[in-house]
Every structure is written in structure tokens, then in C-alpha cells.
XYZ file of C-alpha atoms in Angstrom:
540
model
C -80.000 120.313 2.355
C -83.694 121.177 2.885
C -85.090 124.020 0.900
C -88.131 126.419 1.225
C -89.462 128.164 -1.966
C -90.177 131.926 -1.741
C -91.931 133.997 -4.494
C -90.959 137.566 -5.065
C -92.483 140.340 -7.238
C -89.616 141.449 -9.434
C -91.113 144.890 -10.017
C -91.445 145.782 -6.308
C -88.750 143.479 -4.915
C -91.273 142.449 -2.326
C -91.928 138.911 -1.157
C -95.317 137.404 -1.565
C -97.074 135.166 0.970
C -96.505 132.147 -1.184
C -93.928 130.157 0.832
C -93.642 126.398 0.252
C -91.511 124.002 2.169
C -89.933 120.692 1.237
C -88.755 122.059 -2.248
C -85.228 120.698 -2.348
C -83.851 120.631 -5.813
C -87.027 122.435 -6.906
C -87.977 122.609 -10.733
C -90.458 125.112 -11.679
C -92.459 126.270 -14.777
C -94.856 129.255 -14.797
C -98.163 129.248 -16.652
C -98.520 131.738 -19.477
C -100.646 134.187 -17.351
C -98.076 134.259 -14.562
C -100.917 133.465 -12.231
C -99.568 130.232 -11.042
C -96.792 127.588 -11.606
C -96.004 123.975 -11.766
C -93.258 122.863 -9.275
C -91.684 119.852 -7.682
C -92.052 119.035 -3.892
C -91.129 116.242 -1.565
C -93.667 114.751 0.887
C -94.817 116.978 3.827
C -93.997 115.889 7.338
C -96.531 113.232 8.599
C -97.778 112.193 5.140
C -95.311 109.396 4.610
C -93.037 107.276 6.823
C -89.542 108.655 7.677
C -87.658 106.359 5.279
C -89.776 107.795 2.362
C -89.194 111.528 2.992
C -86.200 111.616 0.720
C -88.031 110.030 -2.213
C -91.598 110.266 -3.758
C -91.040 113.740 -5.353
C -94.224 114.851 -7.174
C -95.260 117.658 -9.464
C -97.904 120.129 -8.020
C -99.625 123.134 -9.440
C -99.703 126.296 -7.212
C -102.092 129.166 -7.830
C -100.568 132.393 -6.472
C -102.155 133.506 -3.152
C -103.387 129.976 -2.347
C -102.283 127.958 0.617
C -99.726 125.410 -0.501
C -101.724 122.670 1.312
C -104.368 123.086 -1.389
C -102.037 122.679 -4.381
C -102.968 120.087 -6.903
C -100.818 117.078 -7.373
C -100.644 116.750 -11.150
C -97.863 114.170 -11.702
C -95.894 111.520 -10.032
C -98.536 109.437 -8.134
C -97.707 105.720 -8.370
C -94.449 106.187 -10.277
C -90.976 105.137 -9.386
C -90.268 106.912 -5.982
C -86.580 107.645 -7.037
C -87.614 109.631 -10.144
C -86.656 113.252 -10.501
C -88.597 115.754 -12.601
C -87.722 118.576 -14.844
C -90.453 121.017 -15.932
C -90.558 123.276 -18.993
C -93.117 125.919 -20.319
C -92.815 128.448 -23.137
C -94.167 132.094 -23.310
C -95.754 131.505 -26.682
C -97.689 128.263 -26.264
C -100.002 126.643 -23.790
C -98.164 123.372 -22.978
C -96.275 122.054 -19.976
C -93.448 119.515 -20.561
C -92.327 117.078 -17.850
C -89.138 114.912 -17.938
C -89.366 112.054 -15.573
C -85.642 111.221 -15.091
C -83.967 108.084 -13.641
C -80.222 108.877 -14.331
C -79.986 106.378 -17.107
C -83.421 106.607 -18.805
C -86.327 109.082 -18.920
C -89.977 109.482 -19.969
C -91.111 112.671 -21.662
C -94.726 113.882 -21.013
C -96.732 116.718 -22.505
C -100.070 118.362 -21.371
C -102.065 121.546 -22.199
C -101.982 124.198 -19.477
C -105.704 124.922 -19.960
C -106.502 122.649 -16.965
C -103.996 121.831 -14.267
C -105.368 118.384 -14.048
C -105.173 117.727 -17.837
C -103.855 114.159 -18.562
C -100.279 114.031 -19.707
C -99.425 112.435 -23.102
C -96.272 110.379 -23.200
C -93.897 111.352 -25.975
C -91.004 109.000 -25.278
C -90.861 106.159 -22.751
C -87.797 104.570 -21.248
C -85.638 106.611 -23.693
C -81.879 106.322 -23.399
C -81.324 109.610 -21.343
C -83.767 111.679 -23.271
C -84.354 115.419 -22.613
C -87.105 117.592 -24.004
C -87.143 121.382 -24.887
C -90.051 123.525 -25.955
C -90.086 126.122 -28.711
C -93.021 128.147 -29.885
C -94.524 125.380 -32.033
C -92.493 122.263 -31.318
C -90.836 119.894 -28.741
C -87.221 119.037 -29.416
C -85.968 115.860 -27.928
C -82.337 115.007 -27.225
C -81.586 111.309 -26.873
C -78.988 108.709 -27.426
C -81.236 106.139 -29.097
C -79.188 104.553 -31.815
C -76.904 107.539 -31.560
C -74.032 107.131 -28.995
C -73.105 110.940 -29.226
C -76.766 112.053 -29.184
C -79.318 113.115 -31.714
C -82.121 115.810 -31.770
C -85.664 114.902 -32.906
C -88.625 117.195 -33.414
C -92.377 116.926 -32.717
C -94.816 119.507 -33.855
C -97.135 120.577 -31.023
C -100.001 120.534 -33.459
C -99.441 116.777 -33.978
C -100.635 116.036 -30.481
C -104.127 116.744 -31.803
C -103.511 113.697 -34.048
C -101.909 111.025 -31.940
C -101.439 108.652 -34.946
C -99.003 110.978 -36.539
C -95.370 109.791 -36.411
C -92.661 112.284 -35.175
C -90.570 113.947 -37.803
C -87.362 112.125 -36.733
C -83.899 113.364 -36.236
C -83.061 116.729 -37.868
C -79.605 116.957 -36.491
C -77.376 114.020 -35.684
C -73.947 114.560 -34.160
C -71.366 111.865 -34.961
C -67.760 111.115 -34.467
C -65.788 113.238 -31.920
C -68.740 115.561 -31.179
C -71.154 114.649 -28.373
C -74.288 116.694 -27.730
C -74.343 118.360 -24.279
C -77.280 120.733 -24.320
C -79.581 122.674 -26.664
C -81.465 125.940 -26.674
C -84.528 126.601 -28.831
C -85.131 130.288 -28.628
C -84.474 132.163 -31.878
C -82.123 129.365 -33.094
C -81.546 125.797 -32.491
C -78.310 126.207 -30.557
C -76.414 123.029 -29.753
C -73.701 122.784 -27.227
C -71.320 119.987 -28.264
C -68.320 118.405 -26.349
C -64.956 117.923 -28.027
C -62.053 116.727 -25.988
C -63.768 117.941 -22.840
C -64.325 121.400 -24.073
C -67.453 123.031 -25.475
C -68.301 124.394 -28.871
C -71.604 126.002 -29.844
C -73.127 125.041 -33.076
C -75.972 127.294 -34.375
C -78.663 125.841 -36.620
C -81.854 127.210 -38.164
C -84.704 126.466 -35.794
C -87.032 125.523 -38.686
C -84.950 123.464 -41.030
C -82.046 122.434 -38.795
C -79.490 123.755 -41.315
C -76.174 124.599 -39.874
C -75.453 128.377 -39.763
C -72.096 128.727 -37.900
C -70.005 127.429 -35.006
C -68.665 129.286 -31.989
C -65.209 128.192 -30.932
C -63.182 129.333 -28.088
C -59.465 130.046 -27.979
C -58.826 127.706 -24.996
C -60.639 124.838 -23.317
C -63.927 126.254 -22.160
C -67.241 125.003 -20.721
C -70.548 126.796 -21.252
C -73.449 126.697 -18.871
C -77.017 126.871 -20.001
C -77.231 129.444 -22.874
C -79.508 132.460 -22.386
C -81.100 133.824 -25.459
C -82.714 137.354 -25.930
C -85.743 136.683 -28.311
C -85.954 140.347 -29.404
C -82.320 140.717 -30.556
C -81.379 136.929 -31.034
C -78.242 137.779 -28.927
C -76.847 134.740 -27.037
C -75.506 135.132 -23.577
C -72.881 132.387 -22.845
C -71.812 131.828 -19.096
C -68.227 130.485 -19.665
C -65.656 128.789 -17.436
C -62.063 127.802 -17.958
C -59.086 126.696 -15.897
C -57.293 130.099 -15.964
C -60.120 132.596 -16.173
C -62.833 133.360 -13.531
C -66.407 132.641 -14.626
C -67.585 135.186 -17.069
C -70.552 135.988 -19.452
C -69.777 136.344 -23.151
C -72.201 137.414 -25.806
C -72.601 136.251 -29.380
C -74.503 137.632 -32.348
C -74.643 135.510 -35.578
C -72.336 137.081 -38.136
C -70.718 139.411 -35.514
C -68.730 137.048 -33.185
C -68.072 136.978 -29.489
C -68.326 139.921 -27.071
C -68.012 140.513 -23.386
C -71.101 141.072 -21.078
C -69.328 140.427 -17.729
C -65.840 139.757 -16.815
C -64.622 139.849 -13.152
C -61.887 142.275 -12.340
C -59.034 140.125 -10.824
C -55.335 140.471 -10.615
C -54.777 137.464 -12.899
C -53.389 137.241 -16.441
C -54.501 134.134 -18.080
C -51.651 134.522 -20.592
C -49.244 133.501 -17.794
C -50.675 129.963 -17.898
C -50.999 127.193 -20.496
C -53.381 124.195 -20.986
C -52.172 121.236 -22.774
C -54.084 118.180 -24.003
C -52.374 114.825 -23.889
C -53.419 111.216 -24.539
C -52.486 108.075 -22.729
C -53.495 104.454 -22.687
C -55.399 102.829 -19.852
C -54.943 99.348 -18.571
C -57.059 97.847 -21.371
C -55.406 99.985 -24.074
C -58.272 102.502 -24.304
C -56.953 105.896 -25.252
C -57.913 108.537 -22.554
C -57.336 112.285 -22.736
C -56.058 114.543 -19.966
C -55.517 118.385 -19.555
C -52.320 119.540 -17.948
C -52.522 123.131 -16.590
C -49.395 124.943 -15.518
C -47.726 128.327 -15.415
C -45.609 129.229 -18.511
C -42.606 129.514 -16.216
C -42.924 125.981 -14.969
C -40.761 123.367 -16.507
C -42.014 119.887 -15.409
C -39.488 117.574 -13.698
C -39.163 114.768 -11.205
C -39.616 117.166 -8.310
C -42.531 119.099 -9.666
C -45.574 118.848 -7.460
C -48.465 117.302 -9.359
C -52.135 117.474 -8.394
C -54.433 115.020 -10.135
C -58.150 115.668 -9.844
C -60.937 113.529 -11.274
C -64.672 112.572 -11.242
C -65.831 109.888 -13.757
C -69.369 109.283 -12.841
C -73.011 109.567 -13.942
C -72.170 110.462 -17.533
C -71.312 113.942 -16.208
C -68.448 115.421 -18.186
C -65.609 116.926 -16.134
C -65.399 120.122 -18.072
C -63.103 123.084 -17.571
C -63.909 125.141 -14.503
C -62.016 127.765 -12.489
C -60.363 126.516 -9.333
C -59.226 129.785 -7.500
C -57.425 127.774 -4.827
C -55.337 126.112 -7.553
C -54.116 129.273 -9.147
C -51.807 129.479 -6.129
C -50.742 125.943 -6.899
C -49.852 126.843 -10.407
C -48.156 130.150 -9.550
C -45.894 128.313 -7.039
C -44.716 125.922 -9.599
C -47.233 122.985 -9.383
C -49.082 121.290 -12.272
C -52.806 120.411 -12.255
C -53.707 117.308 -14.134
C -57.404 116.562 -15.194
C -57.969 113.156 -16.799
C -61.251 112.566 -18.618
C -61.819 109.126 -17.310
C -64.598 106.637 -18.202
C -67.842 106.896 -16.245
C -68.026 110.634 -17.172
C -69.710 111.990 -20.243
C -66.817 113.651 -22.014
C -67.054 111.332 -25.023
C -70.628 110.489 -25.177
C -73.005 107.766 -23.835
C -70.499 104.767 -24.380
C -67.838 106.554 -22.423
C -70.250 106.694 -19.489
C -71.423 103.078 -19.713
C -67.908 101.737 -19.910
C -67.300 103.235 -16.415
C -70.466 102.381 -14.508
C -72.078 99.398 -12.900
C -70.089 96.224 -13.592
C -67.522 98.320 -15.539
C -66.756 100.656 -12.724
C -63.220 99.502 -12.296
C -62.387 101.071 -15.579
C -62.928 104.456 -13.920
C -60.223 103.687 -11.403
C -57.880 102.112 -13.999
C -58.121 105.163 -16.120
C -57.066 107.334 -13.150
C -54.261 105.192 -12.150
C -52.979 105.053 -15.716
C -52.943 108.806 -15.804
C -50.682 109.054 -12.787
C -48.434 106.265 -14.185
C -48.174 108.191 -17.499
C -47.273 111.430 -15.744
C -44.407 109.719 -13.811
C -43.193 107.888 -16.879
C -43.051 111.192 -18.921
C -41.183 113.257 -16.342
C -44.083 114.832 -14.470
C -43.298 114.315 -10.787
C -42.772 111.185 -8.712
C -44.986 109.432 -6.076
C -43.358 111.693 -3.461
C -44.500 114.815 -5.342
C -47.922 113.658 -6.397
C -51.308 114.372 -4.820
C -54.760 113.276 -5.804
C -58.230 114.671 -4.973
C -61.882 114.189 -5.598
C -65.165 115.001 -4.130
C -68.600 113.273 -4.061
C -68.268 110.470 -6.695
C -64.703 111.826 -7.135
C -64.385 110.913 -3.441
C -65.229 107.349 -4.323
C -62.723 107.540 -7.064
C -59.700 108.636 -5.014
C -60.880 106.287 -2.176
C -60.668 103.348 -4.492
C -57.405 104.363 -5.986
C -56.019 104.968 -2.484
C -56.553 101.319 -1.544
C -55.580 99.851 -4.837
C -52.355 101.745 -5.469
C -51.258 103.596 -2.262
C -47.685 103.693 -3.490
C -48.484 106.059 -6.386
C -48.888 109.283 -4.475
C -47.976 111.136 -1.303
C -51.297 112.703 -0.314
C -55.149 112.169 -0.838
C -57.921 114.709 -0.350
C -61.157 112.774 -0.267
C -64.312 115.011 0.142
C -67.967 114.113 0.861
C -67.343 110.559 -0.477
C -69.135 107.282 -0.905
C -66.658 104.622 0.488
C -68.794 101.742 1.819
C -70.407 100.493 -1.334
C -71.983 97.455 0.327
C -74.249 99.511 2.623
C -74.459 102.921 0.668
C -78.096 102.375 -0.124
C -79.138 102.170 3.550
C -78.501 105.882 4.187
C -80.444 109.027 3.339
C -81.328 109.196 -0.400
C -78.581 107.005 -1.825
C -80.998 104.526 -3.479
C -81.059 107.251 -6.231
C -77.582 106.123 -7.122
C -78.419 102.377 -7.675
C -78.926 102.649 -11.475
C -75.241 103.996 -11.586
C -73.506 101.614 -9.271
C -75.719 98.670 -8.616
C -77.972 97.210 -5.887
C -76.100 95.322 -3.184
C -79.219 93.228 -2.431
C -78.812 91.491 -5.907
C -75.999 88.879 -5.726
C -74.329 89.725 -9.026
C -74.408 93.495 -8.307
C -73.144 92.971 -4.806
C -70.086 91.308 -6.430
C -69.347 94.377 -8.521
C -69.724 96.685 -5.594
C -67.629 94.585 -3.055
C -64.825 94.115 -5.572
C -63.920 97.780 -5.358
C -65.705 99.150 -2.198
C -62.780 101.254 -0.578
C -63.729 100.642 2.946
C -63.603 96.874 2.578
C -60.209 96.913 0.989
C -58.212 98.757 3.631
C -55.438 96.302 4.312
C -53.644 95.853 7.608
C -49.939 96.354 7.567
C -50.009 98.806 4.624
C -48.101 102.103 4.500
C -50.677 104.556 3.248
C -50.078 108.077 2.095
C -51.272 111.158 3.958
C -55.055 111.379 3.797
C -57.453 114.222 4.636
C -61.143 113.175 4.542
C -63.759 115.876 4.638
C -67.564 115.499 5.336
C -70.531 117.361 6.578
C -73.227 116.263 9.015
C -75.992 117.635 6.806
C -74.902 115.714 3.736
C -77.963 113.656 2.478
C -76.246 112.530 -0.739
C -73.164 110.917 0.604
C -73.796 110.091 4.190
C -71.014 111.206 6.656
C -70.667 107.708 7.939
C -68.501 106.861 4.790
C -65.789 109.307 5.759
C -65.962 108.613 9.376
C -65.673 104.854 9.297
C -62.934 105.018 6.580
C -60.935 107.346 8.796
C -61.289 105.070 11.831
C -60.334 101.974 9.699
C -57.285 103.503 8.188
C -55.928 105.115 11.401
C -56.253 101.605 12.928
C -54.191 99.759 10.327
C -51.778 102.106 8.541
C -48.051 101.520 9.342
C -47.069 104.966 8.111
C -45.514 107.308 10.642
C -48.519 109.331 11.789
C -46.653 112.565 12.050
C -45.389 112.292 8.471
C -48.355 110.649 6.802
C -51.521 111.268 8.999
C -55.049 110.082 8.465
C -57.193 113.134 9.216
C -60.956 113.815 9.289
C -62.512 117.202 8.979
C -66.304 117.574 9.777
C -68.586 120.518 9.163
C -71.482 120.454 11.468
C -73.728 122.894 9.661
C -73.324 122.157 5.934
C -74.426 119.664 3.318
C -72.997 118.091 0.208
C -70.950 121.262 -0.540
C -73.904 123.543 0.037
C -74.776 125.733 2.975
C -71.277 127.116 3.412
C -70.259 130.672 4.127
C -67.676 132.385 2.085
C -65.385 132.270 5.113
C -65.899 128.591 5.393
C -65.269 127.956 1.737
C -62.065 129.874 2.017
C -61.030 127.681 5.036
C -61.812 124.392 3.350
C -60.064 125.283 0.047
C -57.032 126.666 1.929
C -56.734 123.423 3.934
C -56.733 121.527 0.680
C -53.853 123.408 -0.865
C -51.810 123.512 2.454
C -52.265 119.801 2.948
C -51.170 118.910 -0.386
C -48.274 121.309 -0.438
C -46.893 120.024 2.771
C -46.840 116.379 1.399
C -45.648 117.122 -2.141
C -42.926 119.670 -1.355
C -44.734 122.705 -2.891
C -43.190 125.819 -1.423
C -46.001 128.240 -0.509
C -43.734 130.990 1.005
């Protein structure tokens, strides 16, 4: 998962000699003359000890044609070594914006581009997950300060010449069922909001904040970062849904949606349906869930059910296209996506009620989804499968050891499973604000209470399990899947030919990255075939 930055001339399609190593997860912002750029870089070999190589990310300024060893370090020295940085610039002003992000809080800084070493002025400090965006004459801040579903505030760039001037305050505040997901500030103030784990786009006047109109989609849809053409004010919307491959739609105010790019596939989305249902979790909290199926499928006790979840980091589990599960649906299976706490589907509070000392709520919500399905005629334990990857791997790992009788098969990919020692490997200290620090007694208690590896119990009949990891994964170290496999194989009382505990390892891949198309097809095929075998789905 290491990266090298290359610079290309888009007019000639030729690469320049500007090649910069150690730029994993790079964020970059050009200066207005296109003669250089600000970017993020990890330490070069030999400059820090080995245990610090995955931390201490800093912001540098690179002038085109200059050796990267001479680049100026402009931000990050002496700050929290786990911080990540986002950089923004704008074609029509001379400022650089930096967001210093720590998962659950952030600092926002601004500086003029006139001198790469200009001091940065703090706009917001320790804000409750605050993000900044530049327009021609303003900085727009999105935060959750006194606004659980988010608010947008505005600073005039001219005010930074007068540091005693107070910010304008919130010009748009989303309340109730709408939670702010993202904004764009080119042409309009375009706000992406979440409603029942689906996106809507609300368009506002950039100057006054007045609402102009709302873009609604006919089925649950997620929208990636909106692209705006300043000359035409046309919006380009990269969209995803459960039953349509990723596409790009266009929108012009007053004219409605159009199509810019739609993949040509032998698939009719009208053959499928997506239903929203609600159920109660263990503590009576109402949780929503999407059920995706073919129109021809009538749910019953023998229907194969695949339940997939995430519930972590305030990241909403929005609609996305799973090509491997179209087969699942076409063959009569149902896909269930519960919107469990720990995710960001319903704003900041939905996240905080599923992290740190409240993490068990995440698992309870997922378990309750499976129980609701069975109680309402959707499958049985023998026809039910669960899956998750990354933090979703932790989710299904915890549910596996807490309620192994609820399902027949588990796919657990690139997971965290030893929550007592997770911080000792690669860059996992980044996740401490989300889960807790095992070196602090109280937080150790939270972590040990659900750590999947430590709750594998001898004499238990476990379902079939397929764990997947990659040797190059620096986010969720492969030791988690390896030791979990060994422990479960040693103690399960299930007949190994009927309910095996399996481990799949990729030697040249990372946390879901670095995979060829052929390898992706192999991995996803293995998922479907494994679950089909253990739930009774007929793939013939």
C-alpha cells in the first residue's frame, strides 16, 4: 500500500521528471499559476525510526522541476503524528486551505499562496468533525457543533485581513431526518444530504444560502463528489445504486436530470426491487434496513439471505453496486443491508452511539436485523449468510462469536479481530479514537468485552467461515485473520467437511487495493460460491 506520485502534462500526455515517493493517500492542491503544488507525504526512509514510518504525515510544497528532497515542509511539524491532511485551493483566489483531521475532530487552517512558508491562520480548532471548502471569496465550513445532523457556516476571505471580525455563522442548518454528507461551492452551494441511507441533492444560492431546488432519485442512490462546470453551471453526479452499475448523471437547474455516462450491460434494473424496512434493536432503538431482491422472488423459510454490514467511523453504508450479488439475486437470494449504529447514515449521534464504549450497539443492531428477518419469514439460520470487510470484518467476527447459531456461513475479509493488541501493528493507532486505547484500563475493558479472538469458546459448533487477508495490508494487519483461523480450527466442534474454517491469503495485495481484475473476479466468485454452498442457493 505504498504509493509514488507522478506528474503528467495533460496536453502532451507525457510524464514529467517530478516523481515523489512515500505519497500514500496523497492529497494535493495546485497553486494558481500551475507552477507547483502543495501535497502530503510520509517520512522518507532513514529520516525517522521504523515504527514512525506509517505516521508523521506532513504537508510539503513542490515547485515543478525541483528535486523533491528540496521541497519545503509547510505544515505538520510538531503536531499529532496520527493526523491526516486534506488540502484545497481555488482557481480564483490566492489561498490554501488545510484540514487537519483526527477521525472525530479537526482543525481548519488558511494561508495565502504568495509565500509557501506563509503562516497558517486557524479558523476552527478541535471542531466536531469539521470540513472546509473554498469558493471564490469565502470559506464554507461543515461541522456538527451544536447540530447533530450538520450545519454550514461561512467566512469571507477578506475577513482574514481583520482577525477580530466574527464569522457570519450558519447560513444553512439541516435538521430532523436530513444529515449533511458533502457540499460543493462552484456556481451554487450544492449540499448532499442523507435520508434513510440514500442521497438527495439540495441546491442553494451561493451568496444568500436560499434554497433553489432539490434533486431526488427514483430509487435508493448514493452520489460521490459532485463535479461542477463553472461555465455552464451543469452538475455532474457520479451515482451508485444496488441494481444499476455506477453511472454519471447530469443536472441543470430548472431542467432536471440527464445522462452523461451509463455502462452498457445486460441488466434490467426493473427486474429488481429495493424495500426499506424498520426493526427494533436490543435497546428498542429503531434501525432501518434495505432488502434487495428480484421481483420474481417470494421470501420464505428456505430463501437464501445474505446480510452485509459495516457500522464504523461515521461512514454511511450507502447504496452501491455489487456485481457479484446480482447473481445472488437472479438465483433467488435476498440481500439485506442494515444501517447499524457506528455508521453515519443518521448523523453524528448515530455514529457516537456505535463507537468506543458503545461499540456493542453496532453488533446488537446487526444481530437484531437477522432476528427480524427470520421472525418475518425471510430465511432461517440454515439459509442465512453474513459478510463484512475491514471494520465490517470486525462486525461479523464479533457477531460470529456472540451468536454463532444465527447463520450458516460467514465471510470475514481484511478484519480487525484481536482488539487487545490491534494498536501494535502497522498504522492501527489511527483507529484509537474510534475504538479506544488498550493501554488505558477503562478502554481496555471496552475492547476486551467484544474482541472476537478472545471470545472464541471451546466446544462450540461454529458455522462455516471463510476469512480473507492480504500480506500487504497495513490497515488491518493479516495477523488478525491468521490467528482467528488457527483458534477457530482448534476449538470448533462442527464437522469440518460441512462447516469448514478456511483462510484465503493474497501475497501481493493490500487492504482491498493492488488487485488485478482477474484476482477481483476470483475473490468475489469465491464469496458467492462459498455462501451459496452453505445456504442452499442453487447456482446451476
